Short mmCIF file of C-alpha atoms in Angstrom, two decimals:
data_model
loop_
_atom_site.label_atom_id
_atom_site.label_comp_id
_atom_site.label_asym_id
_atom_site.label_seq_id
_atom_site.Cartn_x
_atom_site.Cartn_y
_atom_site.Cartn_z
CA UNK N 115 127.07 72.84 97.28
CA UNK N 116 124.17 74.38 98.72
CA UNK N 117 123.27 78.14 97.25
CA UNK N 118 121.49 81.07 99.16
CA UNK N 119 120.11 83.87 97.34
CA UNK N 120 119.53 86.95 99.95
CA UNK N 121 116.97 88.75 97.68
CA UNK N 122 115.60 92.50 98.44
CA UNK N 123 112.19 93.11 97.36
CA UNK N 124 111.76 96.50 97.24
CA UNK N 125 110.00 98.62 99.88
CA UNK N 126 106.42 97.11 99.70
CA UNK N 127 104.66 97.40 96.47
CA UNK N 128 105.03 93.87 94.35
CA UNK N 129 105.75 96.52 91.66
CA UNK N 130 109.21 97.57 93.65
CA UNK N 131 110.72 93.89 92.52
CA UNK N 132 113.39 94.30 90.21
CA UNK N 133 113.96 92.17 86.64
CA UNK N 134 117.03 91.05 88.64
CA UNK N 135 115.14 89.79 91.18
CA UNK N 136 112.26 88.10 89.46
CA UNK N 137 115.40 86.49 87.89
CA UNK N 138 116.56 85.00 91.18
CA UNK N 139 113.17 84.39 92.52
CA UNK N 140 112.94 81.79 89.79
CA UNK N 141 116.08 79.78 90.82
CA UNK N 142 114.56 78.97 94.18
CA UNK N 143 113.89 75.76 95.03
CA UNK N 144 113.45 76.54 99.12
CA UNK N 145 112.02 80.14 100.63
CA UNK N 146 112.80 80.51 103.71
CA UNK N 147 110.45 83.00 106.25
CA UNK N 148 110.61 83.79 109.74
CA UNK N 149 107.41 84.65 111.12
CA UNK N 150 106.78 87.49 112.79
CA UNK N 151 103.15 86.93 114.35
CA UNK N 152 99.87 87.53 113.47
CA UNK N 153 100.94 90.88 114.61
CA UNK N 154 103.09 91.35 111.33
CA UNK N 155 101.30 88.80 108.79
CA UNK N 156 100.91 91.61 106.27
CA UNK N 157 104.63 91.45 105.64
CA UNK N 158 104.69 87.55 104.72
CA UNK N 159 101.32 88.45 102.68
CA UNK N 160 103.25 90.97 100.93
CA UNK N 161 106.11 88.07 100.10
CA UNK N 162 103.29 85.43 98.97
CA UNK N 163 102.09 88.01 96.47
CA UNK N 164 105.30 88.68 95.02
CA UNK N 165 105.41 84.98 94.94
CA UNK N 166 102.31 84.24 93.01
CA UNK N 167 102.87 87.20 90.78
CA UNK N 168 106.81 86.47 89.46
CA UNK N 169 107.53 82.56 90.42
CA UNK N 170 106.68 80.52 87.52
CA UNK N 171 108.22 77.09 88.75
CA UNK N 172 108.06 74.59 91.80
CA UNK N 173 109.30 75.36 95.21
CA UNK N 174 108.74 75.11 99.03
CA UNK N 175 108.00 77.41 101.81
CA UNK N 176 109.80 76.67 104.98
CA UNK N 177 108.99 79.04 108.07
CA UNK N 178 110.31 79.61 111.30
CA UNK N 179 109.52 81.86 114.41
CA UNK N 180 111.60 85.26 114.25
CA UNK N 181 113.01 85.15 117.64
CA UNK N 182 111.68 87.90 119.80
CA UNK N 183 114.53 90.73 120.59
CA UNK N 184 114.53 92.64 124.09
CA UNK N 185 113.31 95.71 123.74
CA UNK N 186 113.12 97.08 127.56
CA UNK N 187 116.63 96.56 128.15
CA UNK N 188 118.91 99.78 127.88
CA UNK N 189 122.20 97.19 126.58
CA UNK N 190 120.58 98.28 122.98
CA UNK N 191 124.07 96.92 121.54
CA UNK N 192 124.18 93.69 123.81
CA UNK N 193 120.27 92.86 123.21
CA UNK N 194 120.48 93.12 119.26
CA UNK N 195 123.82 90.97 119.22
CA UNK N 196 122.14 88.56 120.77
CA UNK N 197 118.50 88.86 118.99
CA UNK N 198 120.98 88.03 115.67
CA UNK N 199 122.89 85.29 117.70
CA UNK N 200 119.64 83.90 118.53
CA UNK N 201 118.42 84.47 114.33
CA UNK N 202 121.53 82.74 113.40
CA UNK N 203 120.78 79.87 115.09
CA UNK N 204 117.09 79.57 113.52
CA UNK N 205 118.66 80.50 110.16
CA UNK N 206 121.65 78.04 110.27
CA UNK N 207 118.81 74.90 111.05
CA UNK N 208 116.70 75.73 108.12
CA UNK N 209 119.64 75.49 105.85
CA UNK N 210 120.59 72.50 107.37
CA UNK N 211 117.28 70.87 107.47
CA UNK N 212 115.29 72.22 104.37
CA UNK N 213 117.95 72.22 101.78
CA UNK N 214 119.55 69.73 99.95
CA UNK N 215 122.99 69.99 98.05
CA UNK N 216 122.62 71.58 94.78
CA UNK N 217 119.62 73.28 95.63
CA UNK N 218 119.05 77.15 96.10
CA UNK N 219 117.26 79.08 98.97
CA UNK N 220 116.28 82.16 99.94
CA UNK N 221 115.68 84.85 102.37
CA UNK N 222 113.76 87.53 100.99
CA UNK N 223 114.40 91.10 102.51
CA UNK N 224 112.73 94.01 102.38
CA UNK N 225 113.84 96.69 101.04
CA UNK N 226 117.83 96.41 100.25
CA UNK N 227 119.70 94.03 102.00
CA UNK N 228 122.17 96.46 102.81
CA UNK N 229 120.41 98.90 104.74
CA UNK N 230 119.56 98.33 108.05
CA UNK N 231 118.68 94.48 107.58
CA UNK N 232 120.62 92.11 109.82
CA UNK N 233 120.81 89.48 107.16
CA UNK N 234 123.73 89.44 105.66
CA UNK N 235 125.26 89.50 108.96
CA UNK N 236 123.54 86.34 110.08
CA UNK N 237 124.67 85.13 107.00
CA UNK N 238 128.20 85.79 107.57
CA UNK N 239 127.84 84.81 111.10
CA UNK N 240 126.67 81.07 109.93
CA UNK N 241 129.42 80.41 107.39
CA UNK N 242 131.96 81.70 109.91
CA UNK N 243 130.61 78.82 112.70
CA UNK N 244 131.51 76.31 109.81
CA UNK N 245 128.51 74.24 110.80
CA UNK N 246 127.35 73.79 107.53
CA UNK N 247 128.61 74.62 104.37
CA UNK N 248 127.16 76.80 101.06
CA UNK N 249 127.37 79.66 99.02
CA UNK N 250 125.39 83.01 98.70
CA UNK N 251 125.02 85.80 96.64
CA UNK N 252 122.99 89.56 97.54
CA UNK N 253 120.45 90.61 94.95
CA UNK N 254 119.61 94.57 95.30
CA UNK N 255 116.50 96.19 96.03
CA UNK N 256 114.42 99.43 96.19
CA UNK N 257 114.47 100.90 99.84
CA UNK N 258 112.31 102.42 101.68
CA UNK N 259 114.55 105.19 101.61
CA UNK N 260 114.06 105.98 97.49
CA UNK N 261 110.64 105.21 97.79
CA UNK N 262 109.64 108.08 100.70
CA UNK N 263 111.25 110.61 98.11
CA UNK N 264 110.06 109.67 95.19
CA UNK N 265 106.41 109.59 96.91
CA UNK N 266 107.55 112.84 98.01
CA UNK N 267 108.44 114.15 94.57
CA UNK N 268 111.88 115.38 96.52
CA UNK N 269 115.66 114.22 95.70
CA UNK N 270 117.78 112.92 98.35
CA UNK N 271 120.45 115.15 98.57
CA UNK N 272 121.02 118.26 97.39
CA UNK N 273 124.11 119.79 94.86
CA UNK N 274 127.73 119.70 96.47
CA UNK N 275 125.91 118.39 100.05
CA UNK N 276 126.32 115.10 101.43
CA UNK N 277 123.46 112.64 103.44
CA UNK N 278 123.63 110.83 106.71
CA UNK N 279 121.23 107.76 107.23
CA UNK N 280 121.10 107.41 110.97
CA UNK N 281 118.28 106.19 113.68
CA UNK N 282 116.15 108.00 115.82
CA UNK N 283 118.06 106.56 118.64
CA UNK N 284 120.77 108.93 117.42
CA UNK N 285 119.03 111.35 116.17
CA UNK N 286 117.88 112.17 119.77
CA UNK N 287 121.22 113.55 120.64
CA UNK N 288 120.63 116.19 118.43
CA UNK N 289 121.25 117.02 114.87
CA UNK N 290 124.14 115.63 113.31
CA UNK N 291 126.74 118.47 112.73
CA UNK N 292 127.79 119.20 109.25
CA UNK N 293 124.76 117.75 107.74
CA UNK N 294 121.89 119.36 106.28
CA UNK N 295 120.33 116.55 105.36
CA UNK N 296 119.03 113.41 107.15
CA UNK N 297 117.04 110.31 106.55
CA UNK N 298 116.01 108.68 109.69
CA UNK N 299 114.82 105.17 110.32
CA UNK N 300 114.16 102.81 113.19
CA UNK N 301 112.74 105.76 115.42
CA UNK N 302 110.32 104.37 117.97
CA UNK N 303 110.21 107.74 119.79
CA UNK N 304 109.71 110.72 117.55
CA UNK N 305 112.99 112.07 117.77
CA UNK N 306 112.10 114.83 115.25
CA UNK N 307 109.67 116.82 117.48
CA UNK N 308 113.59 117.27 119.24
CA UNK N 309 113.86 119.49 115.75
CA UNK N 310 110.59 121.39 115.89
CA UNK N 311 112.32 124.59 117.01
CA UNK N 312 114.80 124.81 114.47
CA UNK N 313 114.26 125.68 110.66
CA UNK N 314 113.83 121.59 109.73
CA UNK N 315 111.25 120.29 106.46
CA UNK N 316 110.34 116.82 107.26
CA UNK N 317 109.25 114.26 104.59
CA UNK N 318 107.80 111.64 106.42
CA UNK N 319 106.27 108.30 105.93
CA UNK N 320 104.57 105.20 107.20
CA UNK N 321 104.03 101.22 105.21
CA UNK N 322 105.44 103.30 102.14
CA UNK N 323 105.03 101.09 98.93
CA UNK N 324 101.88 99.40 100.27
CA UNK N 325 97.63 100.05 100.67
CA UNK N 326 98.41 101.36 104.05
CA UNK N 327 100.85 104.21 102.89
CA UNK N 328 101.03 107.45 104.89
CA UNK N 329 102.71 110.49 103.93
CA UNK N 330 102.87 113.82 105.46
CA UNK N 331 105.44 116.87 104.51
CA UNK N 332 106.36 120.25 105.97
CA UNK N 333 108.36 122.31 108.76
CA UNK N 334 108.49 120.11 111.58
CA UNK N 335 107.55 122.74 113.68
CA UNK N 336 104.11 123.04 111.72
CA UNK N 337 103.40 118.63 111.33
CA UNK N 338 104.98 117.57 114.18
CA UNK N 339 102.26 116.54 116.33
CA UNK N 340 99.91 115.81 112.99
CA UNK N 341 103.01 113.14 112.72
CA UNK N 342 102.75 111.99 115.94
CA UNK N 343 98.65 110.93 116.24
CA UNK N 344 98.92 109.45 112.66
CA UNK N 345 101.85 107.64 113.55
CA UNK N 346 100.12 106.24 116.86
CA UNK N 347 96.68 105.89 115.12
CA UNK N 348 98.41 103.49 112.93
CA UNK N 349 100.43 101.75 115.19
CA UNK N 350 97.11 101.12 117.28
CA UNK N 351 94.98 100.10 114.32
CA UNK N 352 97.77 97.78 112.86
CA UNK N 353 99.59 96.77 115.81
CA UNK N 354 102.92 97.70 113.97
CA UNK N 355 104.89 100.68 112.39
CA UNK N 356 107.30 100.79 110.09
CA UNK N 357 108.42 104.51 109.19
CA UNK N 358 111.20 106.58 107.76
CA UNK N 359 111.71 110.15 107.42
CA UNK N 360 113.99 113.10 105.74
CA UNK N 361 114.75 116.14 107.75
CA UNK N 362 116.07 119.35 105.58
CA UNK N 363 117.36 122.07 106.95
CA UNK N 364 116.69 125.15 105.55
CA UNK N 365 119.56 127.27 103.93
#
């Protein structure tokens, strides 16, 4: 039977990869990437170093293009079900196609599978169409989550208080009640300047793990808009942004 390894890779630096995962990276005999665009090369750099650094045996490459996902369309629900129908597909073809019976493969994820990543969803989705058949297991990684607060020198949560992870998308309809503190990913808008007049720290940044890292702490009412022109300085210079954040409310 075939085997797929789903494999997080920590949240950038090559140094993020766990013993675990070196482990696994060394039963591959098939990688499999989808391509983002020139646009987003440094990520598949980032996976070729980790490559050359912990794989000390044969194996192949295989890449496809990441289908594009509809981002102008307010159906946000609708347009990433089918942006992961549409992955599925791709996904299910390179299994078919690229690996042999008996032999492993791989999808490697940044971060932790398990947070925000759509993979093990695809994943599921493809066994459950019964096209073709395998096995897989989920290898754990750093996220970008324990990375911002360790950068940070700050703990996630704080004694007898609990954490919600949410999006900015949710965050926008204001702060979630009961919670003092909240780690926020996938926000395209700066939903925390939506905080700026309430007592909020934010602990915020930008390609954590990796050269480009960008960090900047404080109220939010005081590095708000600091936030803001870094965050679009980088966007412009790079072409893409990937960010997280922690809001604490003061008590």
């Amino acid at each position: 039977m075939k085997q797929i390894l789903v494999i997080g890779i920590g949240a950038g630096d090559p140094d993020y990869v766990t013993i675990q995962a070196v482990k696994a990276l060394n039963r591959v005999d098939v990688f499999f990437v989808l391509d983002k665009g020139e646009v987003k090369q440094d990520l598949v750099d980032v996976r070729q170093e980790i490559l050359d650094r912990h794989v000390d045996r044969a194996y192949r490459v295989v890449e496809a293009r990441d289908p594009e996902r509809d981002r102008s369309t307010p159906a946000y629900a609708e347009a990433v079900h089918d942006w992961r129908r549409r992955r599925a597909d791709v996904c299910e073809e390179l299994i078919r196609a690229e690996l042999a019976d008996g032999q492993t493969g791989a999808f490697l994820v940044w971060g932790d599978p398990a947070l925000y990543d759509s993979t093990l969803a695809i994943v599921e989705d493809i066994l459950a169409r019964g096209g073709v058949e395998f096995d897989y297991e989920v290898i754990p990684g750093i996220t970008s989550v324990q990375a911002l607060v360790a950068k940070h020198r700050t703990s996630l949560n704080r004694v007898g208080r609990p954490v919600q992870v949410t999006t900015g998308r949710r965050l926008a309809e204001g702060f979630p009640d009961g919670v003092d503190d909240v780690v926020v990913m996938l926000d395209a808008h700066n939903s925390f300047t939506g905080v700026a007049d309430q007592d909020v720290d934010i602990y915020w940044g930008a390609y954590v793990g990796t050269p480009d890292e960008l960090l900047v702490s404080g109220p939010v009412h005081e590095v708000a808009e600091r936030i803001v022109a870094t965050r679009a300085e980088a966007r412009e210079r790079k072409g893409w942004i990937m960010d997280t954040y922690l809001l604490r409310r003061r008590r």
